[in-house]
Coordinates of C-alpha atoms in Angstrom, one line a residue:
X284 CA -0.4 0.2 0.1
X285 CA 0.8 3.6 -0.5
X286 CA 2.4 5.4 2.4
X287 CA 1.6 8.9 3.4
X288 CA 3.3 11.0 5.4
X289 CA 1.8 14.2 6.8
X290 CA 4.1 17.6 7.1
X291 CA 3.6 21.3 7.2
X292 CA 3.5 21.5 3.5
X293 CA 0.7 18.7 2.8
X294 CA 0.3 15.1 3.1
X295 CA 3.4 13.5 0.6
X296 CA 3.2 10.5 -0.9
X297 CA 6.0 8.2 -0.6
X298 CA 5.5 6.1 -3.5
X299 CA 3.7 2.5 -3.9
X300 CA 5.6 -1.2 -4.5
X301 CA 4.2 -4.1 -5.8
X302 CA 3.0 -6.1 -2.6
X303 CA 4.9 -9.3 -3.5
X304 CA 8.2 -7.4 -3.9
X305 CA 8.9 -7.9 -7.5
X306 CA 9.2 -4.4 -8.5
X307 CA 6.0 -4.1 -10.5
X308 CA 5.1 -0.5 -11.4
X309 CA 1.8 0.8 -9.4
X310 CA -1.4 0.8 -10.6
X311 CA -2.3 4.0 -12.5
X312 CA -5.2 4.2 -10.1
X313 CA -3.2 4.5 -7.5
X314 CA 0.1 6.7 -8.8
X315 CA 0.4 10.0 -7.4
X316 CA -1.0 12.9 -9.0
X317 CA 0.7 15.4 -10.6
X318 CA 1.9 18.4 -7.9
X319 CA 0.1 21.8 -9.0
X320 CA 2.9 24.1 -9.0
X321 CA 0.7 27.2 -10.1
X322 CA 1.4 30.1 -8.0
X323 CA -1.5 30.0 -5.9
X324 CA -0.6 26.5 -4.7
X325 CA 2.8 27.5 -3.7
X326 CA 1.3 30.3 -1.4
X327 CA -1.0 28.4 -0.2
X328 CA 1.8 26.0 0.9
X329 CA 4.1 29.0 2.4
X330 CA 1.1 30.2 4.3
X331 CA 0.8 26.2 5.5
X332 CA 4.6 26.5 6.9
X333 CA 4.7 29.5 8.5
X334 CA 1.8 28.2 10.2
X335 CA 3.2 25.2 11.1
X336 CA 6.3 27.1 12.5
X337 CA 4.6 29.9 14.3
X338 CA 2.4 26.6 16.4
X339 CA 5.9 25.4 17.2
X340 CA 7.6 28.9 18.2
X341 CA 7.9 30.3 22.3
X342 CA 4.3 30.8 22.8
X343 CA 5.6 33.7 24.9
X344 CA 7.6 35.5 21.8
X345 CA 4.5 34.8 19.5
X346 CA 2.0 37.0 22.6
X347 CA 4.6 39.8 23.3
X348 CA 5.3 40.1 19.6
X349 CA 1.3 40.3 18.6
X350 CA 0.9 43.0 21.8
X351 CA 3.6 45.3 21.2
X352 CA 3.5 45.6 17.4
X353 CA -0.3 46.2 18.0
X354 CA 0.4 48.8 20.8
X355 CA 0.1 52.4 20.8
X356 CA 3.4 53.2 22.0
X357 CA 4.9 50.8 18.7
X358 CA 2.8 52.8 16.5
X359 CA 3.4 56.3 17.5
X360 CA 7.5 55.2 18.3
X361 CA 7.8 53.9 14.7
X362 CA 5.7 56.5 12.9
X363 CA 8.1 59.1 14.8
X364 CA 11.5 57.6 13.9
X365 CA 9.8 57.0 9.7
X366 CA 8.8 60.7 10.0
X367 CA 12.2 62.2 11.5
X368 CA 14.2 59.6 9.2
X369 CA 12.2 61.4 6.2
X370 CA 12.8 64.5 7.0
X371 CA 16.8 64.4 8.1
X372 CA 17.0 63.1 4.5
X373 CA 15.2 65.8 2.9
X374 CA 16.9 68.7 5.8
X375 CA 20.1 67.4 5.5
X376 CA 20.4 66.9 1.4
X377 CA 19.1 70.7 1.7
X378 CA 22.0 71.9 4.3
X379 CA 24.9 70.5 2.8
X380 CA 23.3 71.7 -0.8
X381 CA 25.3 71.5 -4.3
X382 CA 28.6 69.9 -2.7
X383 CA 27.2 66.9 -2.0
X384 CA 27.7 66.2 -5.9
X385 CA 31.8 66.5 -5.2
X386 CA 31.8 66.5 -1.4
X387 CA 32.4 63.4 0.6
X388 CA 29.1 64.0 3.1
X389 CA 27.9 60.7 4.3
X390 CA 29.2 61.0 7.6
X391 CA 27.4 64.2 8.3
X392 CA 24.1 62.4 7.4
X393 CA 25.2 59.1 9.1
X394 CA 25.1 60.8 12.4
X395 CA 21.8 62.6 11.8
X396 CA 20.4 59.0 11.8
X397 CA 22.6 57.7 14.1
X398 CA 20.7 59.7 16.3
X399 CA 17.3 58.8 15.0
X400 CA 17.9 55.4 15.6
X401 CA 19.5 55.4 19.0
X402 CA 16.3 56.4 20.8
X403 CA 14.3 53.6 20.0
X404 CA 16.8 51.6 20.5
X405 CA 18.4 52.4 23.7
X406 CA 15.4 53.6 25.3
X407 CA 12.2 52.5 24.0
X408 CA 12.5 48.7 23.4
X409 CA 14.4 48.1 26.8
X410 CA 12.3 49.9 28.5
X411 CA 9.1 48.2 27.0
X412 CA 11.0 44.8 28.0
X413 CA 10.8 46.0 31.4
X414 CA 7.5 47.2 31.6
X415 CA 5.8 44.0 29.8
X416 CA 7.3 41.5 32.5
X417 CA 6.8 44.4 35.3
X418 CA 3.0 44.7 34.5
X419 CA 2.4 41.0 34.4
X420 CA 4.1 41.0 37.9
X421 CA 2.1 44.5 39.4
X422 CA -1.7 42.8 38.2
X423 CA -0.9 39.3 39.1
X424 CA -1.2 38.5 35.5
X425 CA 2.1 36.1 36.3
X426 CA 0.5 34.0 38.8
X427 CA -1.4 32.6 34.8
X428 CA 2.2 31.9 33.6
X429 CA 3.4 30.2 36.2
X430 CA 0.4 27.3 36.5
X431 CA 1.2 26.5 32.7
X432 CA 4.1 24.2 31.4
X433 CA 6.2 27.1 30.5
X434 CA 9.4 27.2 31.7
X435 CA 10.8 30.5 33.9
X436 CA 13.4 30.5 31.2
X437 CA 11.0 30.3 28.2
X438 CA 9.2 33.3 29.6
X439 CA 12.2 35.3 29.8
X440 CA 13.1 34.4 26.3
X441 CA 9.9 34.6 24.6
X442 CA 9.7 38.6 26.0
X443 CA 13.3 38.9 24.6
X444 CA 12.5 37.4 21.2
X445 CA 9.7 40.3 21.1
X446 CA 12.6 43.1 22.1
X447 CA 14.7 41.6 19.5
X448 CA 11.7 41.6 16.7
X449 CA 11.3 45.4 17.8
X450 CA 14.7 46.2 17.1
X451 CA 14.9 44.4 14.1
X452 CA 11.9 46.3 12.6
X453 CA 13.5 49.8 13.8
X454 CA 17.0 48.6 12.0
X455 CA 14.8 47.9 8.3
X456 CA 13.3 50.8 9.0
X457 CA 16.7 53.6 8.8
X458 CA 18.0 50.9 6.7
X459 CA 17.6 51.9 3.4
X460 CA 19.0 55.8 4.7
X461 CA 21.9 54.1 6.3
X462 CA 22.5 52.9 2.6
X463 CA 22.3 56.1 1.1
X464 CA 25.0 57.7 3.4
X465 CA 27.4 55.0 2.0
X466 CA 26.3 56.2 -1.7
X467 CA 27.5 60.3 -0.4
X468 CA 31.0 58.7 0.6
X469 CA 32.5 59.7 3.3
X470 CA 32.0 56.6 5.2
X471 CA 32.5 52.9 4.6
X472 CA 30.2 49.6 4.8
X473 CA 32.5 47.9 7.3
X474 CA 31.8 50.7 9.8
X475 CA 28.1 51.3 8.9
X476 CA 27.7 47.4 10.0
X477 CA 29.8 48.1 12.9
X478 CA 28.0 50.7 14.9
X479 CA 24.3 48.7 13.7
X480 CA 26.1 45.5 15.6
X481 CA 27.0 47.9 18.8
X482 CA 23.1 49.4 18.5
X483 CA 22.2 45.9 18.6
X484 CA 24.0 44.1 21.0
X485 CA 23.4 47.2 23.0
X486 CA 19.7 47.4 22.9
X487 CA 20.0 43.3 23.9
X488 CA 21.8 44.0 27.0
X489 CA 19.9 46.9 28.3
X490 CA 16.4 44.6 27.4
X491 CA 17.7 41.5 29.6
X492 CA 18.7 44.0 32.3
X493 CA 15.1 45.9 32.6
X494 CA 13.8 42.5 32.7
X495 CA 16.2 41.2 35.8
X496 CA 15.4 44.6 37.4
X497 CA 11.4 43.6 36.8
X498 CA 11.8 40.6 38.2
X499 CA 13.8 42.0 42.0
X500 CA 10.4 42.8 43.4
X501 CA 6.3 42.2 43.5
X502 CA 5.6 45.4 45.4
X503 CA 4.1 48.4 43.8
X504 CA 6.3 50.6 44.9
X505 CA 9.5 49.3 44.7
X506 CA 8.6 48.9 41.5
X507 CA 8.2 52.8 40.5
X508 CA 11.3 53.2 42.4
X509 CA 12.8 50.7 39.6
X510 CA 11.0 52.2 36.9
X511 CA 12.8 55.5 37.8
X512 CA 16.1 54.3 38.5
X513 CA 16.3 52.1 35.2
X514 CA 14.5 54.9 33.0
X515 CA 17.7 57.5 35.0
X516 CA 19.8 53.9 33.5
X517 CA 18.7 54.1 30.0
X518 CA 19.4 57.6 29.8
X519 CA 22.8 57.7 30.7
X520 CA 23.1 54.8 28.5
X521 CA 21.8 57.1 25.4
X522 CA 24.2 59.8 26.6
X523 CA 26.9 57.9 26.3
X524 CA 26.1 56.1 23.4
X525 CA 25.9 59.4 21.6
X526 CA 28.9 60.9 23.3
X527 CA 31.2 57.6 22.1
X528 CA 29.3 57.6 18.4
X529 CA 29.8 61.1 17.8
X530 CA 33.6 61.5 19.4
X531 CA 34.8 57.9 17.5
X532 CA 33.0 58.6 13.8
X533 CA 33.6 62.4 14.2
X534 CA 37.2 61.8 14.5
X535 CA 38.4 59.0 12.6
X536 CA 36.4 56.1 12.6
X537 CA 37.3 52.4 14.5
X538 CA 40.1 51.5 13.8
X539 CA 39.8 48.0 11.7
X540 CA 43.6 47.6 10.5
X541 CA 45.0 47.9 14.5
X542 CA 44.9 44.5 16.5
X543 CA 44.3 46.1 19.3
X544 CA 41.1 47.1 18.6
X545 CA 40.1 43.8 18.2
X546 CA 41.1 42.8 21.1
X547 CA 39.8 45.2 22.9
X548 CA 36.2 44.6 21.4
X549 CA 37.1 40.4 22.1
X550 CA 37.9 41.8 25.9
X551 CA 34.6 44.1 25.7
X552 CA 32.4 40.8 24.1
X553 CA 33.2 38.3 26.5
X554 CA 32.4 40.5 29.5
X555 CA 29.3 41.3 27.8
X556 CA 28.2 37.7 26.8
X557 CA 29.5 36.7 30.5
X558 CA 27.0 39.7 32.3
X559 CA 24.1 39.2 29.5
X560 CA 24.1 34.9 30.5
X561 CA 24.2 36.0 34.3
X562 CA 21.2 38.6 33.9
X563 CA 19.1 36.0 31.9
X564 CA 19.8 33.7 34.6
X565 CA 19.1 35.8 37.5
X566 CA 16.1 36.6 35.8
X567 CA 14.9 33.0 35.0
X568 CA 16.0 32.2 38.9
X569 CA 13.8 35.1 40.0
X570 CA 10.7 33.8 38.0
X571 CA 11.3 30.1 39.0
X572 CA 8.8 28.8 42.3
X573 CA 10.2 29.3 45.8
X574 CA 11.8 25.8 46.8
X575 CA 14.0 25.4 43.5
X576 CA 17.4 26.0 43.7
X577 CA 18.4 29.4 42.3
X578 CA 21.8 30.1 43.4
X579 CA 23.8 27.2 41.8
X580 CA 23.6 28.6 38.1
X581 CA 24.6 32.1 38.8
X582 CA 27.7 31.2 40.8
X583 CA 28.8 28.7 38.0
X584 CA 28.3 31.5 35.8
X585 CA 30.1 34.0 38.7
X586 CA 33.1 31.7 38.4
X587 CA 33.3 32.0 34.6
X588 CA 33.0 35.2 34.5
X589 CA 36.2 35.3 37.1
X590 CA 38.1 32.9 34.4
X591 CA 37.3 35.1 32.0
X592 CA 38.9 38.3 34.0
X593 CA 41.9 36.2 35.2
X594 CA 42.8 34.9 31.8
X595 CA 42.4 38.2 30.2
X596 CA 44.5 40.1 32.5
X597 CA 46.8 37.0 32.7
X598 CA 47.6 37.0 29.1
X599 CA 48.2 40.7 29.3
X600 CA 50.1 40.9 32.2
X601 CA 52.7 38.5 31.0
X602 CA 53.5 40.1 27.8
X603 CA 56.7 42.0 27.1
X604 CA 57.4 45.4 29.0
X605 CA 53.9 45.5 30.9
X606 CA 54.0 47.8 33.9
X607 CA 53.1 46.2 36.9
X608 CA 50.3 49.6 37.6
X609 CA 48.0 47.5 35.6
X610 CA 46.7 45.7 38.5
X611 CA 45.4 48.4 40.0
X612 CA 43.2 48.4 36.9
X613 CA 42.9 44.5 37.6
X614 CA 42.0 45.0 41.6
X615 CA 39.3 47.9 40.5
X616 CA 37.2 45.4 38.3
X617 CA 37.1 42.5 40.7
X618 CA 36.6 44.9 43.9
X619 CA 33.3 46.4 42.0
X620 CA 32.2 43.1 40.4
X621 CA 32.6 40.6 44.1
X622 CA 31.0 43.3 45.9
X623 CA 28.0 43.7 44.1
X624 CA 27.8 40.2 43.5
X625 CA 28.0 39.3 47.4
X626 CA 25.6 41.8 48.5
X627 CA 22.9 40.1 46.7
X628 CA 24.4 36.5 47.5
X629 CA 24.2 38.1 51.2
X630 CA 20.3 39.0 50.2
X631 CA 19.5 35.5 49.5
X632 CA 17.2 33.6 51.9
X633 CA 19.4 31.0 54.1
X634 CA 16.5 28.0 54.4
X635 CA 17.1 24.9 51.8
X636 CA 13.9 23.4 50.9
X637 CA 13.3 19.7 50.7
X638 CA 13.7 19.7 47.0
X639 CA 17.2 21.2 47.3
X640 CA 18.2 19.5 50.2
X641 CA 17.7 16.3 47.7
X642 CA 20.5 17.7 45.3
X643 CA 23.0 18.4 47.7
X644 CA 26.6 16.7 46.7
X645 CA 27.3 13.5 49.0
X646 CA 30.7 12.8 47.9
X647 CA 33.9 14.6 49.7
X648 CA 35.1 15.7 46.8
X649 CA 32.1 17.1 45.7
X650 CA 31.1 18.4 49.3
X651 CA 34.5 19.9 49.5
X652 CA 34.6 22.1 46.1
X653 CA 30.7 22.2 45.2
X654 CA 29.3 23.0 48.7
X655 CA 29.9 26.6 48.0
X656 CA 27.7 26.6 44.9
X657 CA 24.7 25.7 47.3
X658 CA 21.9 28.3 48.3
X659 CA 22.5 30.1 51.3
X660 CA 24.9 33.5 52.2
X661 CA 26.5 31.4 54.4
X662 CA 27.9 29.4 51.6
X663 CA 27.8 32.0 49.2
X664 CA 30.1 34.4 51.9
X665 CA 32.5 32.1 51.3
X666 CA 32.4 31.7 47.4
X667 CA 33.4 35.7 47.3
X668 CA 35.9 35.3 50.0
X669 CA 37.6 32.4 48.3
X670 CA 37.0 34.1 44.9
X671 CA 38.5 37.1 46.2
X672 CA 41.8 34.8 47.7
X673 CA 41.8 33.7 43.8
X674 CA 42.1 37.5 42.8
X675 CA 45.0 38.2 45.3
X676 CA 47.1 34.9 44.5
X677 CA 47.3 35.6 40.5
X678 CA 48.5 39.5 41.6
X679 CA 50.8 37.9 43.9
X680 CA 52.1 35.2 40.7
X681 CA 52.0 38.2 38.3
X682 CA 54.7 40.5 40.6
X683 CA 57.0 37.8 41.4
X684 CA 57.1 37.0 37.6
X685 CA 57.4 40.8 37.2
X686 CA 60.2 41.3 39.4
X687 CA 62.2 38.6 37.6
X688 CA 62.0 38.9 34.3
X689 CA 60.7 42.4 33.8
X690 CA 63.3 44.9 32.7
X691 CA 60.7 48.1 32.7
X692 CA 60.9 50.5 35.6
X693 CA 58.3 51.2 38.0
X694 CA 56.2 53.8 39.2
X695 CA 54.4 52.5 42.1
X696 CA 56.8 49.3 44.2
X697 CA 55.6 46.1 44.2
X698 CA 55.1 45.4 47.6
X699 CA 52.7 48.9 47.8
X700 CA 50.7 46.8 44.5
X701 CA 50.0 44.3 46.3
X702 CA 49.1 45.9 50.1
X703 CA 46.8 47.5 47.6
X704 CA 45.1 44.3 46.5
X705 CA 45.2 43.0 50.3
X706 CA 43.5 46.2 51.8
X707 CA 40.5 45.9 49.2
X708 CA 40.1 42.5 49.8
X709 CA 40.4 42.9 53.5
X710 CA 37.6 45.8 53.1
X711 CA 35.0 43.3 50.8
X712 CA 35.5 40.8 53.3
X713 CA 34.7 43.2 56.7
X714 CA 31.6 44.8 55.2
X715 CA 30.1 41.8 53.8
X716 CA 30.5 39.7 56.4
X717 CA 29.2 42.3 59.0
X718 CA 26.2 42.8 56.3
X719 CA 25.7 39.5 56.3
X720 CA 25.0 39.0 60.0
X721 CA 23.0 42.3 60.0
X722 CA 20.5 41.0 57.6
X723 CA 20.6 37.5 59.2
X724 CA 19.4 39.0 62.8
X725 CA 16.9 41.5 61.4
X726 CA 15.4 37.9 59.5
X727 CA 14.8 36.8 62.7
X728 CA 11.9 39.4 63.9
X729 CA 10.8 40.4 60.1
X730 CA 10.6 39.7 56.3
X731 CA 14.0 41.5 54.8
X732 CA 13.5 41.4 51.3
X733 CA 15.3 41.3 48.4
X734 CA 15.7 44.6 47.2
X735 CA 15.9 45.9 51.1
X736 CA 18.7 43.2 51.7
X737 CA 20.6 45.3 49.1
X738 CA 19.7 48.3 50.0
X739 CA 21.2 47.9 53.5
X740 CA 24.3 46.7 52.8
X741 CA 24.7 50.1 50.7
X742 CA 24.0 52.3 53.4
X743 CA 26.1 50.6 55.3
X744 CA 29.1 51.1 53.6
X745 CA 28.1 54.7 52.8
X746 CA 27.7 54.7 56.6
X747 CA 31.1 53.8 56.6
X748 CA 32.5 56.2 54.8
X749 CA 30.3 59.4 55.3
X750 CA 30.1 59.4 58.9
X751 CA 34.3 59.7 59.6
X752 CA 34.4 61.9 56.7
X753 CA 32.2 64.6 58.3
X754 CA 33.6 64.3 61.4
X755 CA 37.3 64.4 59.2
X756 CA 36.5 67.5 58.0
X757 CA 34.7 69.2 60.8
X758 CA 37.9 69.1 62.3
X759 CA 40.1 72.0 61.6
X760 CA 43.3 70.5 63.0
X761 CA 43.3 67.2 60.6
X762 CA 41.2 68.3 58.0
X763 CA 44.2 68.8 55.0
X764 CA 45.2 65.1 56.0
X765 CA 44.7 61.7 56.5
X766 CA 43.4 60.5 59.4
X767 CA 42.9 57.2 61.2
X768 CA 39.4 58.2 61.6
X769 CA 38.8 57.1 57.7
X770 CA 40.1 53.6 58.5
X771 CA 36.3 52.7 57.9
X772 CA 36.2 54.6 55.0
X773 CA 38.1 52.1 52.0
X774 CA 38.0 54.9 49.6
X775 CA 40.0 56.9 50.8
X776 CA 42.4 55.0 52.3
X777 CA 43.4 53.0 49.5
X778 CA 43.9 56.4 47.7
X779 CA 46.4 57.1 50.6
X780 CA 48.1 53.7 50.5
X781 CA 49.0 55.0 46.8
X782 CA 49.8 58.5 47.5
X783 CA 52.0 57.6 49.9
X784 CA 53.7 55.1 47.9
X785 CA 55.6 53.4 51.1
X786 CA 54.5 52.3 54.2
X787 CA 53.9 55.3 56.8
X788 CA 52.6 55.0 60.5
X789 CA 49.1 55.4 59.3
X790 CA 49.8 53.0 56.2
X791 CA 51.0 50.8 58.8
X792 CA 48.4 50.7 60.6
X793 CA 45.7 49.9 58.2
X794 CA 47.9 47.3 56.8
X795 CA 47.6 45.5 60.1
X796 CA 44.2 46.3 61.6
X797 CA 41.9 46.4 58.5
X798 CA 43.1 42.4 57.4
X799 CA 42.8 41.9 61.4
X800 CA 39.4 43.1 61.2
X801 CA 38.2 41.2 58.2
X802 CA 39.8 37.6 60.1
X803 CA 37.5 38.4 63.3
X804 CA 34.3 38.7 61.1
X805 CA 35.5 35.9 58.7
X806 CA 35.2 33.8 62.3
X807 CA 31.9 35.4 63.4
X808 CA 30.5 34.1 60.1
X809 CA 32.3 30.9 60.2
X810 CA 29.1 29.5 62.2
X811 CA 27.1 29.9 59.8
X812 CA 29.6 28.4 57.2
X813 CA 30.1 25.4 59.1
X814 CA 26.0 24.7 59.7
X815 CA 25.4 25.0 55.6
X816 CA 28.6 22.4 55.4
X817 CA 26.9 19.9 57.6
X818 CA 23.9 19.9 55.1
X819 CA 23.6 16.5 53.9
X820 CA 21.2 14.9 51.1
X821 CA 18.2 13.3 51.8
X822 CA 16.5 10.7 49.9
X823 CA 14.0 11.1 47.5
X824 CA 10.4 10.1 48.4
X825 CA 9.0 6.8 46.6
X826 CA 6.1 9.2 45.6
X827 CA 8.9 11.7 43.8
X828 CA 10.6 9.1 42.4
X829 CA 7.6 7.5 40.8
X830 CA 6.0 11.3 39.2
X831 CA 10.1 12.0 38.0
X832 CA 9.7 8.1 36.2
X833 CA 6.2 9.1 34.5
X834 CA 7.5 12.6 33.6
X835 CA 10.9 10.8 31.9
X836 CA 8.8 8.3 29.9
X837 CA 6.7 11.2 29.0
X838 CA 9.3 12.8 27.7
X839 CA 11.0 9.6 25.8
X840 CA 10.4 9.6 22.1
X841 CA 8.2 7.0 21.2
X842 CA 9.5 3.6 19.9
X843 CA 10.3 3.4 16.3
X844 CA 13.0 2.8 14.0
X845 CA 16.3 4.8 14.8
X846 CA 17.3 4.9 10.9
X847 CA 16.2 4.8 7.4
X848 CA 17.6 0.4 7.4
X849 CA 15.4 -0.5 10.4
X850 CA 12.2 -2.1 10.1

């Protein structure tokens, strides 16, 4: 008999063979009918194929795209983009005048289109992604999504995909104008393509950051505060993008022939990719149910970021004729990164659900190396301390290598550089440890949310800097010089270490008191760390094993031939 296979393009006849297997031709009545290749049939098949593809797309992507493209905000913004591009095309050509025939004025026109394209891509699209998720959490409609089979990762990726489609629509609207600037000369095609890529990745990163900010809280008043802060951040991103674009394009354009240009772009892209992955995983983790493991994937990404930081700086620092002062940039990046990550890790809740306890490592090596990836502020604090120690170890290795093999003179003594790094890490250990203890005490008497916990730690740092600075400035005798009153102020103290270029009395006191304080704070946090380490895996209940087996059976592919040669 003839075999028929269903496909998105209709029902296809796979052929008919003689039942006896002698290769006799099929009867004419069963022979396949000739295909209709008319234009109407081709378009019908294409429409059926698009419907088939649409049914298999992320449903959140389909829903968000339909809502976004039909919204008044998109219609108004898209109309303004088209109108402004049309107005600038006429006005710009009129201003240039007859010289457009002989002069290379494409760059002048391109800068106008650059401004027109920057506003929707760097402000409108990311803020729309933020509001699309924040409004669902405010209105309570997210609960309807949470009870479906969609995973949090699918929800975030669907909303991010809708933002990408809007970016492509705006880019396609302005693309003919950008091609017009290339024909006017004065700007080359690689520069135009590079600017478009920068716009795309900048808008994509701001969009995923907006989705993360929208998941931080469910309270409406906090959402209003975060909306204002995020909009301010987008305005700063727009200003920075415009200033950088005008500075680079108006001067000389991207130096594509320079090797260092591509190295810097590779560094920026790897950092961008790591923080994009961190923001995406964090947004997905915030949307999952409370008993799920929200921390392990995030800390794995953080370890990857630490590896990238060490790898790039290690590659650069072990080049010939590199001054050790580059360690100041290395310490600054590591300090900012782990201070921010540590504040969010301290804001986690310490109780492990039964679901998480069933996934804990049970071997000796697993508990030795993987316990610090378990949820909770105690293991997270130890996780941050371990990464800070790795920062110091790498810096010490470079300083030893540089002192032995380098022939370049140093502006800052190597001992001062290492003291700067040790003092930086000690301050982070102190403030994160005190912040964790404070949050633990407050949670015994009241509920402390994620945003409030981060805010409390930020206020703790501000108090440690602002109070002694106020006393210092109000004391005429010591106002002009550094005083040990500022010992709790990490910024002023670290600047003093660099300005002193040696080990005076104040610097020696700093290098003694602050590391001792860091060790004392670490000991205060050690009981919580030991309690977290003593958590062991619990057995999986029989009912849960049976449900997991049923789910695996449902996800397994149906039995059948695995190759064309199987019967």
